[in-house]
Amino acid sequence: MRKRVLTITLLIILSLVTVTMAGAKSLYPSKPVPTKDRHNISEIVHPNSKWEKVATGSGFMEGINFDRNGQIWMVSPATGEIMKVEGDKVSIVDKDKFPIGAKFHKDGRLFITDGTGELYAYNTKTKERQTIVNSYNGSPLNGLNDLVFDDAGGLYFTEPFGSSVTNPVGRVFYLPPGGTELQLFQEGIAYPNGIAISADGQRVYISEFGSNRIISVPSKTAKDQREMAFAFAQFEGGIGPDGLAVDKEGNLYVAHFQAGEIVVVDASGFKYGTIRLPEDAGTFTTNLTFHNGYLYVTESLKNEVWRIKVKKEGLVPYGLQ
């Protein structure tokens, strides 16, 4: 009897392994091994493309994105300023506590992650602010950093304060569309910084600043939850990846902080190469976004906004859909 039970158990295990392997083949389709270099940065930018300085400001500029009128908005955690670009100058619209990340909602409000541990919505017309969440399971949130909306209006945001490569206790949260019940999405991260969603909506890319890499985690709406979290792209030099942006082909653009460059990788994590800022620019590349055929970047050492013409079209953010 014991032998029969053992045999049946082994058959069940083998069948499960077979099903798992079959699922893996469908989940990760094989691609031909390339016979030459996979990519070149010229696929992203034309060799003759030049950086253009858009504006100069102050503070520590981050959170760059566009409203429906084509106006650039940003924030500065160092000075608490909410800003917009007018002409070639950065003007201060309002001052608050410790704004770090910013993204527009479809309804026109600017959602801001604050270093005090608060996510709030800012009305750019009336200057009114509304607290969205500031606690989880009855405990205050730590300092927040970056955020991104999914296509349904759900919101992911990072909570890095207090974490590092030697103390990986950073977390990422998810707020369902129209909800107030915060969900813990991921934890145990060495300073989660920038965040973005893949072009197909199946993955969430998280800048693990303390480990100088990007990690990929199945999104809340992923169709196949068999996909696991994994190290998507590893970098060298600088300090770590900050802001992220994705184009319609699924390529990921990474603001590499203290490197003065944008690193571009494809949907499989293979690098196209880097787009370096001009020699006279600073190296504190913080955030980036697409608009009308250009890639816009904030550099926060000299507090400048730069742009460069690119061959790819960026994903339309939730706030502009």
mmCIF file of C-alpha atoms in Angstrom:
data_model
loop_
_atom_site.group_PDB
_atom_site.id
_atom_site.type_symbol
_atom_site.label_atom_id
_atom_site.label_comp_id
_atom_site.label_asym_id
_atom_site.label_seq_id
_atom_site.Cartn_x
_atom_site.Cartn_y
_atom_site.Cartn_z
ATOM 1 C CA MET A 1 0.000 0.000 0.000
ATOM 2 C CA ARG A 2 2.817 2.392 0.918
ATOM 3 C CA LYS A 3 4.538 1.701 -2.419
ATOM 4 C CA ARG A 4 1.331 2.456 -4.288
ATOM 5 C CA VAL A 5 0.858 5.731 -2.418
ATOM 6 C CA LEU A 6 4.471 6.677 -3.137
ATOM 7 C CA THR A 7 4.038 5.867 -6.826
ATOM 8 C CA ILE A 8 0.872 7.946 -7.074
ATOM 9 C CA THR A 9 2.587 10.841 -5.243
ATOM 10 C CA LEU A 10 5.542 10.735 -7.641
ATOM 11 C CA LEU A 11 3.199 10.716 -10.645
ATOM 12 C CA ILE A 12 1.354 13.759 -9.285
ATOM 13 C CA ILE A 13 4.648 15.607 -8.745
ATOM 14 C CA LEU A 14 5.840 14.740 -12.256
ATOM 15 C CA SER A 15 2.557 15.929 -13.757
ATOM 16 C CA LEU A 16 2.802 19.201 -11.840
ATOM 17 C CA VAL A 17 6.372 19.713 -13.050
ATOM 18 C CA THR A 18 5.260 19.003 -16.622
ATOM 19 C CA VAL A 19 2.401 21.501 -16.363
ATOM 20 C CA THR A 20 4.742 24.095 -14.815
ATOM 21 C CA MET A 21 7.318 23.655 -17.577
ATOM 22 C CA ALA A 22 4.624 23.865 -20.244
ATOM 23 C CA GLY A 23 3.327 27.037 -18.617
ATOM 24 C CA ALA A 24 6.817 28.502 -18.522
ATOM 25 C CA LYS A 25 7.232 27.860 -22.247
ATOM 26 C CA SER A 26 4.037 29.747 -23.002
ATOM 27 C CA LEU A 27 4.895 32.502 -20.530
ATOM 28 C CA TYR A 28 8.477 32.997 -21.750
ATOM 29 C CA PRO A 29 8.479 32.248 -25.503
ATOM 30 C CA SER A 30 11.880 31.387 -26.949
ATOM 31 C CA LYS A 31 13.551 33.831 -29.300
ATOM 32 C CA PRO A 32 16.409 33.152 -31.736
ATOM 33 C CA VAL A 33 19.898 33.734 -30.388
ATOM 34 C CA PRO A 34 21.186 36.911 -32.107
ATOM 35 C CA THR A 35 24.197 36.621 -34.379
ATOM 36 C CA LYS A 36 25.270 40.229 -33.776
ATOM 37 C CA ASP A 37 24.726 43.009 -31.239
ATOM 38 C CA ARG A 38 21.087 43.133 -30.193
ATOM 39 C CA HIS A 39 20.773 46.903 -30.203
ATOM 40 C CA ASN A 40 22.411 50.230 -30.812
ATOM 41 C CA ILE A 41 21.406 53.540 -29.274
ATOM 42 C CA SER A 42 20.948 54.917 -32.815
ATOM 43 C CA GLU A 43 17.671 52.963 -32.865
ATOM 44 C CA ILE A 44 16.438 55.364 -30.189
ATOM 45 C CA VAL A 45 18.061 58.668 -31.126
ATOM 46 C CA HIS A 46 19.460 59.838 -34.445
ATOM 47 C CA PRO A 47 23.267 60.283 -34.352
ATOM 48 C CA ASN A 48 22.793 63.971 -35.174
ATOM 49 C CA SER A 49 20.221 64.600 -32.434
ATOM 50 C CA LYS A 50 21.288 67.282 -29.968
ATOM 51 C CA TRP A 51 20.108 68.079 -26.455
ATOM 52 C CA GLU A 52 18.176 71.331 -26.104
ATOM 53 C CA LYS A 53 17.945 73.240 -22.829
ATOM 54 C CA VAL A 54 14.292 74.016 -22.140
ATOM 55 C CA ALA A 55 14.415 75.924 -18.855
ATOM 56 C CA THR A 56 16.439 76.635 -15.727
ATOM 57 C CA GLY A 57 14.994 76.675 -12.224
ATOM 58 C CA SER A 58 16.063 76.202 -8.629
ATOM 59 C CA GLY A 59 15.695 73.834 -5.686
ATOM 60 C CA PHE A 60 15.911 70.161 -6.650
ATOM 61 C CA MET A 61 13.640 69.653 -9.640
ATOM 62 C CA GLU A 62 11.757 66.357 -10.000
ATOM 63 C CA GLY A 63 8.351 64.966 -10.996
ATOM 64 C CA ILE A 64 8.254 66.355 -14.537
ATOM 65 C CA ASN A 65 5.026 65.782 -16.485
ATOM 66 C CA PHE A 66 2.694 67.602 -18.861
ATOM 67 C CA ASP A 67 -0.912 68.714 -18.385
ATOM 68 C CA ARG A 68 -3.536 68.640 -21.140
ATOM 69 C CA ASN A 69 -2.506 72.122 -22.253
ATOM 70 C CA GLY A 70 1.077 71.066 -22.872
ATOM 71 C CA GLN A 71 2.343 72.829 -19.745
ATOM 72 C CA ILE A 72 5.281 71.318 -17.859
ATOM 73 C CA TRP A 73 4.762 70.821 -14.121
ATOM 74 C CA MET A 74 7.405 69.799 -11.578
ATOM 75 C CA VAL A 75 8.092 69.721 -7.843
ATOM 76 C CA SER A 76 11.106 70.386 -5.628
ATOM 77 C CA PRO A 77 11.485 68.415 -2.377
ATOM 78 C CA ALA A 78 14.374 70.607 -1.250
ATOM 79 C CA THR A 79 12.260 73.760 -1.232
ATOM 80 C CA GLY A 80 8.705 72.352 -1.043
ATOM 81 C CA GLU A 81 7.804 74.060 -4.312
ATOM 82 C CA ILE A 82 5.223 73.090 -6.926
ATOM 83 C CA MET A 83 6.393 74.597 -10.219
ATOM 84 C CA LYS A 84 5.583 74.977 -13.886
ATOM 85 C CA VAL A 85 7.608 76.081 -16.888
ATOM 86 C CA GLU A 86 6.695 79.370 -18.521
ATOM 87 C CA GLY A 87 8.799 80.214 -21.548
ATOM 88 C CA ASP A 88 12.364 79.301 -20.625
ATOM 89 C CA LYS A 89 11.850 79.980 -16.922
ATOM 90 C CA VAL A 90 10.555 77.913 -14.033
ATOM 91 C CA SER A 91 7.908 79.701 -11.987
ATOM 92 C CA ILE A 92 6.784 78.794 -8.462
ATOM 93 C CA VAL A 93 3.051 78.108 -8.278
ATOM 94 C CA ASP A 94 2.767 77.068 -4.638
ATOM 95 C CA LYS A 95 4.720 75.791 -1.638
ATOM 96 C CA ASP A 96 3.924 72.742 0.428
ATOM 97 C CA LYS A 97 5.769 70.303 2.685
ATOM 98 C CA PHE A 98 8.123 67.896 0.901
ATOM 99 C CA PRO A 99 6.788 67.080 -2.624
ATOM 100 C CA ILE A 100 8.915 64.513 -4.482
ATOM 101 C CA GLY A 101 6.839 62.802 -7.193
ATOM 102 C CA ALA A 102 3.938 64.088 -9.293
ATOM 103 C CA LYS A 103 1.527 62.625 -11.864
ATOM 104 C CA PHE A 104 -1.667 64.019 -13.380
ATOM 105 C CA HIS A 105 -4.996 62.252 -12.939
ATOM 106 C CA LYS A 106 -7.548 62.223 -15.767
ATOM 107 C CA ASP A 107 -9.641 64.709 -13.816
ATOM 108 C CA GLY A 108 -6.845 67.289 -13.985
ATOM 109 C CA ARG A 109 -5.652 67.032 -10.394
ATOM 110 C CA LEU A 110 -1.942 66.620 -9.781
ATOM 111 C CA PHE A 111 -1.284 63.690 -7.454
ATOM 112 C CA ILE A 112 1.827 64.246 -5.342
ATOM 113 C CA THR A 113 3.901 61.900 -3.181
ATOM 114 C CA ASP A 114 5.351 63.715 -0.193
ATOM 115 C CA GLY A 115 8.454 63.008 1.856
ATOM 116 C CA THR A 116 6.373 63.346 5.027
ATOM 117 C CA GLY A 117 4.519 60.139 4.109
ATOM 118 C CA GLU A 118 1.435 61.589 2.486
ATOM 119 C CA LEU A 119 -0.163 61.082 -0.920
ATOM 120 C CA TYR A 120 -2.340 64.047 -1.829
ATOM 121 C CA ALA A 121 -4.182 65.524 -4.806
ATOM 122 C CA TYR A 122 -3.450 69.138 -5.764
ATOM 123 C CA ASN A 123 -5.884 71.264 -7.766
ATOM 124 C CA THR A 124 -3.701 73.336 -10.081
ATOM 125 C CA LYS A 125 -6.483 75.912 -10.598
ATOM 126 C CA THR A 126 -7.734 76.482 -7.059
ATOM 127 C CA LYS A 127 -4.547 75.384 -5.234
ATOM 128 C CA GLU A 128 -6.648 73.222 -2.946
ATOM 129 C CA ARG A 129 -5.105 69.974 -1.714
ATOM 130 C CA GLN A 130 -6.811 66.787 -0.573
ATOM 131 C CA THR A 131 -5.111 64.023 1.405
ATOM 132 C CA ILE A 132 -5.640 60.668 -0.323
ATOM 133 C CA VAL A 133 -3.735 58.339 2.036
ATOM 134 C CA ASN A 134 -1.147 58.840 4.788
ATOM 135 C CA SER A 135 -1.263 55.540 6.696
ATOM 136 C CA TYR A 136 -1.337 51.776 6.276
ATOM 137 C CA ASN A 137 -2.904 49.373 8.775
ATOM 138 C CA GLY A 138 -3.179 52.207 11.276
ATOM 139 C CA SER A 139 0.494 53.242 11.074
ATOM 140 C CA PRO A 140 1.802 56.399 9.351
ATOM 141 C CA LEU A 141 3.552 55.907 6.047
ATOM 142 C CA ASN A 142 7.234 56.727 5.773
ATOM 143 C CA GLY A 143 8.519 59.204 3.200
ATOM 144 C CA LEU A 144 7.076 58.603 -0.263
ATOM 145 C CA ASN A 145 8.910 59.095 -3.557
ATOM 146 C CA ASP A 146 7.399 58.320 -6.971
ATOM 147 C CA LEU A 147 4.060 57.207 -8.409
ATOM 148 C CA VAL A 148 2.356 55.937 -11.554
ATOM 149 C CA PHE A 149 -1.258 55.356 -12.603
ATOM 150 C CA ASP A 150 -2.299 52.218 -14.464
ATOM 151 C CA ASP A 151 -4.804 52.444 -17.325
ATOM 152 C CA ALA A 152 -7.720 51.776 -14.974
ATOM 153 C CA GLY A 153 -6.759 54.608 -12.627
ATOM 154 C CA GLY A 154 -5.140 52.421 -9.980
ATOM 155 C CA LEU A 155 -2.073 53.992 -8.408
ATOM 156 C CA TYR A 156 1.303 52.512 -7.466
ATOM 157 C CA PHE A 157 3.706 54.517 -5.305
ATOM 158 C CA THR A 158 7.064 53.932 -3.636
ATOM 159 C CA GLU A 159 7.988 54.331 0.041
ATOM 160 C CA PRO A 160 11.801 54.333 0.292
ATOM 161 C CA PHE A 161 12.593 56.381 3.390
ATOM 162 C CA GLY A 162 14.608 54.449 5.982
ATOM 163 C CA SER A 163 15.731 51.791 3.504
ATOM 164 C CA SER A 164 19.092 51.211 1.832
ATOM 165 C CA VAL A 165 21.214 48.454 0.343
ATOM 166 C CA THR A 166 22.115 47.338 3.879
ATOM 167 C CA ASN A 167 18.576 47.811 5.183
ATOM 168 C CA PRO A 168 16.186 46.751 2.391
ATOM 169 C CA VAL A 169 12.886 47.606 4.069
ATOM 170 C CA GLY A 170 11.411 49.828 1.351
ATOM 171 C CA ARG A 171 7.856 49.189 0.191
ATOM 172 C CA VAL A 172 5.596 49.752 -2.811
ATOM 173 C CA PHE A 173 1.846 50.254 -2.379
ATOM 174 C CA TYR A 174 -1.164 50.032 -4.664
ATOM 175 C CA LEU A 175 -4.344 52.093 -4.368
ATOM 176 C CA PRO A 176 -7.216 50.600 -6.421
ATOM 177 C CA PRO A 177 -9.184 52.916 -8.757
ATOM 178 C CA GLY A 178 -11.382 55.209 -6.697
ATOM 179 C CA GLY A 179 -10.468 53.338 -3.514
ATOM 180 C CA THR A 180 -9.147 54.362 -0.122
ATOM 181 C CA GLU A 181 -8.042 50.918 1.126
ATOM 182 C CA LEU A 182 -4.312 50.829 0.535
ATOM 183 C CA GLN A 183 -2.749 47.513 -0.491
ATOM 184 C CA LEU A 184 0.851 46.449 0.122
ATOM 185 C CA PHE A 185 2.208 45.546 -3.320
ATOM 186 C CA GLN A 186 5.872 44.713 -2.597
ATOM 187 C CA GLU A 187 8.310 44.973 0.300
ATOM 188 C CA GLY A 188 11.935 44.212 1.151
ATOM 189 C CA ILE A 189 13.347 46.644 -1.418
ATOM 190 C CA ALA A 190 16.633 48.548 -1.118
ATOM 191 C CA TYR A 191 15.267 52.083 -1.554
ATOM 192 C CA PRO A 192 12.445 51.870 -4.133
ATOM 193 C CA ASN A 193 12.685 55.062 -6.166
ATOM 194 C CA GLY A 194 11.135 55.496 -9.616
ATOM 195 C CA ILE A 195 8.245 53.352 -10.832
ATOM 196 C CA ALA A 196 6.619 52.595 -14.202
ATOM 197 C CA ILE A 197 4.291 50.076 -15.853
ATOM 198 C CA SER A 198 5.224 48.004 -18.901
ATOM 199 C CA ALA A 199 3.591 48.763 -22.243
ATOM 200 C CA ASP A 200 1.387 45.654 -22.018
ATOM 201 C CA GLY A 201 0.419 46.417 -18.409
ATOM 202 C CA GLN A 202 1.707 43.063 -17.152
ATOM 203 C CA ARG A 203 4.731 44.284 -15.203
ATOM 204 C CA VAL A 204 5.610 47.012 -12.746
ATOM 205 C CA TYR A 205 9.177 48.296 -13.022
ATOM 206 C CA ILE A 206 10.708 49.540 -9.760
ATOM 207 C CA SER A 207 13.993 51.433 -9.489
ATOM 208 C CA GLU A 208 15.875 49.746 -6.664
ATOM 209 C CA PHE A 209 18.125 52.727 -6.102
ATOM 210 C CA GLY A 210 20.212 51.117 -3.344
ATOM 211 C CA SER A 211 21.173 48.156 -5.551
ATOM 212 C CA ASN A 212 21.637 50.130 -8.787
ATOM 213 C CA ARG A 213 19.108 47.976 -10.653
ATOM 214 C CA ILE A 214 15.532 47.718 -11.906
ATOM 215 C CA ILE A 215 13.302 44.943 -10.614
ATOM 216 C CA SER A 216 10.188 43.674 -12.399
ATOM 217 C CA VAL A 217 7.090 42.550 -10.493
ATOM 218 C CA PRO A 218 3.800 41.179 -11.949
ATOM 219 C CA SER A 219 1.219 43.965 -11.870
ATOM 220 C CA LYS A 220 -2.043 43.778 -9.941
ATOM 221 C CA THR A 221 -3.858 43.314 -13.258
ATOM 222 C CA ALA A 222 -1.392 40.831 -14.815
ATOM 223 C CA LYS A 223 -3.238 38.145 -16.791
ATOM 224 C CA ASP A 224 -0.751 35.434 -15.856
ATOM 225 C CA GLN A 225 0.323 35.509 -12.209
ATOM 226 C CA ARG A 226 2.837 32.692 -12.774
ATOM 227 C CA GLU A 227 5.384 35.340 -13.706
ATOM 228 C CA MET A 228 7.642 36.054 -10.756
ATOM 229 C CA ALA A 229 9.498 39.116 -9.565
ATOM 230 C CA PHE A 230 13.042 39.269 -10.929
ATOM 231 C CA ALA A 231 16.034 41.557 -11.485
ATOM 232 C CA PHE A 232 15.227 43.156 -14.840
ATOM 233 C CA ALA A 233 18.281 45.332 -15.499
ATOM 234 C CA GLN A 234 21.549 45.971 -13.636
ATOM 235 C CA PHE A 235 23.611 49.138 -13.989
ATOM 236 C CA GLU A 236 27.141 50.205 -13.173
ATOM 237 C CA GLY A 237 28.542 53.514 -12.044
ATOM 238 C CA GLY A 238 26.557 56.476 -10.828
ATOM 239 C CA ILE A 239 24.481 55.751 -7.713
ATOM 240 C CA GLY A 240 21.222 54.231 -8.874
ATOM 241 C CA PRO A 241 18.184 54.457 -11.163
ATOM 242 C CA ASP A 242 15.697 57.231 -10.440
ATOM 243 C CA GLY A 243 12.752 58.140 -12.697
ATOM 244 C CA LEU A 244 11.413 55.800 -15.399
ATOM 245 C CA ALA A 245 9.460 56.116 -18.649
ATOM 246 C CA VAL A 246 8.222 53.570 -21.202
ATOM 247 C CA ASP A 247 7.631 53.894 -24.943
ATOM 248 C CA LYS A 248 4.909 52.190 -26.971
ATOM 249 C CA GLU A 249 7.288 49.420 -28.071
ATOM 250 C CA GLY A 250 7.934 48.499 -24.437
ATOM 251 C CA ASN A 251 11.419 49.996 -24.123
ATOM 252 C CA LEU A 252 12.301 51.370 -20.688
ATOM 253 C CA TYR A 253 14.110 54.712 -20.226
ATOM 254 C CA VAL A 254 15.992 55.122 -16.955
ATOM 255 C CA ALA A 255 17.253 58.361 -15.406
ATOM 256 C CA HIS A 256 20.577 57.167 -13.954
ATOM 257 C CA PHE A 257 21.266 59.446 -11.013
ATOM 258 C CA GLN A 258 24.813 60.835 -10.602
ATOM 259 C CA ALA A 259 25.682 59.427 -14.037
ATOM 260 C CA GLY A 260 24.332 62.282 -16.171
ATOM 261 C CA GLU A 261 22.708 59.873 -18.580
ATOM 262 C CA ILE A 262 19.575 58.045 -19.651
ATOM 263 C CA VAL A 263 19.933 54.278 -20.021
ATOM 264 C CA VAL A 264 17.569 52.594 -22.488
ATOM 265 C CA VAL A 265 16.715 48.881 -22.277
ATOM 266 C CA ASP A 266 14.261 46.790 -24.296
ATOM 267 C CA ALA A 267 11.312 44.816 -22.955
ATOM 268 C CA SER A 268 13.634 41.872 -22.230
ATOM 269 C CA GLY A 269 16.098 43.970 -20.251
ATOM 270 C CA PHE A 270 18.798 44.140 -22.950
ATOM 271 C CA LYS A 271 20.477 47.534 -23.271
ATOM 272 C CA TYR A 272 20.352 49.788 -26.303
ATOM 273 C CA GLY A 273 22.966 51.988 -24.655
ATOM 274 C CA THR A 274 23.008 55.399 -22.996
ATOM 275 C CA ILE A 275 22.044 58.929 -23.968
ATOM 276 C CA ARG A 276 24.474 61.215 -22.153
ATOM 277 C CA LEU A 277 23.595 64.781 -21.285
ATOM 278 C CA PRO A 278 25.835 67.568 -22.685
ATOM 279 C CA GLU A 279 29.240 68.152 -21.089
ATOM 280 C CA ASP A 280 28.074 71.378 -19.445
ATOM 281 C CA ALA A 281 25.044 69.712 -17.822
ATOM 282 C CA GLY A 282 24.981 68.260 -14.323
ATOM 283 C CA THR A 283 24.891 64.564 -13.448
ATOM 284 C CA PHE A 284 21.782 64.497 -11.200
ATOM 285 C CA THR A 285 19.359 63.055 -13.763
ATOM 286 C CA THR A 286 16.136 62.566 -11.787
ATOM 287 C CA ASN A 287 12.936 62.243 -13.858
ATOM 288 C CA LEU A 288 11.848 62.012 -17.467
ATOM 289 C CA THR A 289 8.775 62.030 -19.694
ATOM 290 C CA PHE A 290 7.782 61.991 -23.374
ATOM 291 C CA HIS A 291 6.011 64.782 -25.229
ATOM 292 C CA ASN A 292 5.497 65.466 -28.948
ATOM 293 C CA GLY A 293 8.420 63.348 -30.156
ATOM 294 C CA TYR A 294 10.868 64.499 -27.482
ATOM 295 C CA LEU A 295 12.232 62.926 -24.323
ATOM 296 C CA TYR A 296 12.310 65.502 -21.495
ATOM 297 C CA VAL A 297 14.658 65.141 -18.522
ATOM 298 C CA THR A 298 15.134 67.002 -15.234
ATOM 299 C CA GLU A 299 18.713 67.448 -14.027
ATOM 300 C CA SER A 300 18.733 68.548 -10.407
ATOM 301 C CA LEU A 301 22.323 69.589 -9.721
ATOM 302 C CA LYS A 302 22.054 72.646 -11.969
ATOM 303 C CA ASN A 303 18.233 72.500 -11.981
ATOM 304 C CA GLU A 304 17.766 72.380 -15.735
ATOM 305 C CA VAL A 305 15.174 70.799 -18.005
ATOM 306 C CA TRP A 306 16.599 69.222 -21.158
ATOM 307 C CA ARG A 307 14.982 67.558 -24.140
ATOM 308 C CA ILE A 308 16.137 65.466 -27.103
ATOM 309 C CA LYS A 309 14.343 64.256 -30.224
ATOM 310 C CA VAL A 310 13.720 60.486 -30.141
ATOM 311 C CA LYS A 311 12.566 57.966 -32.726
ATOM 312 C CA LYS A 312 10.089 56.246 -30.429
ATOM 313 C CA GLU A 313 6.690 57.373 -29.196
ATOM 314 C CA GLY A 314 6.091 57.371 -25.455
ATOM 315 C CA LEU A 315 3.146 55.686 -23.790
ATOM 316 C CA VAL A 316 0.265 58.102 -23.228
ATOM 317 C CA PRO A 317 0.101 58.617 -19.453
ATOM 318 C CA TYR A 318 -3.189 58.069 -17.643
ATOM 319 C CA GLY A 319 -3.581 61.803 -17.038
ATOM 320 C CA LEU A 320 -3.651 62.507 -20.782
ATOM 321 C CA GLN A 321 -5.834 59.594 -21.867
#
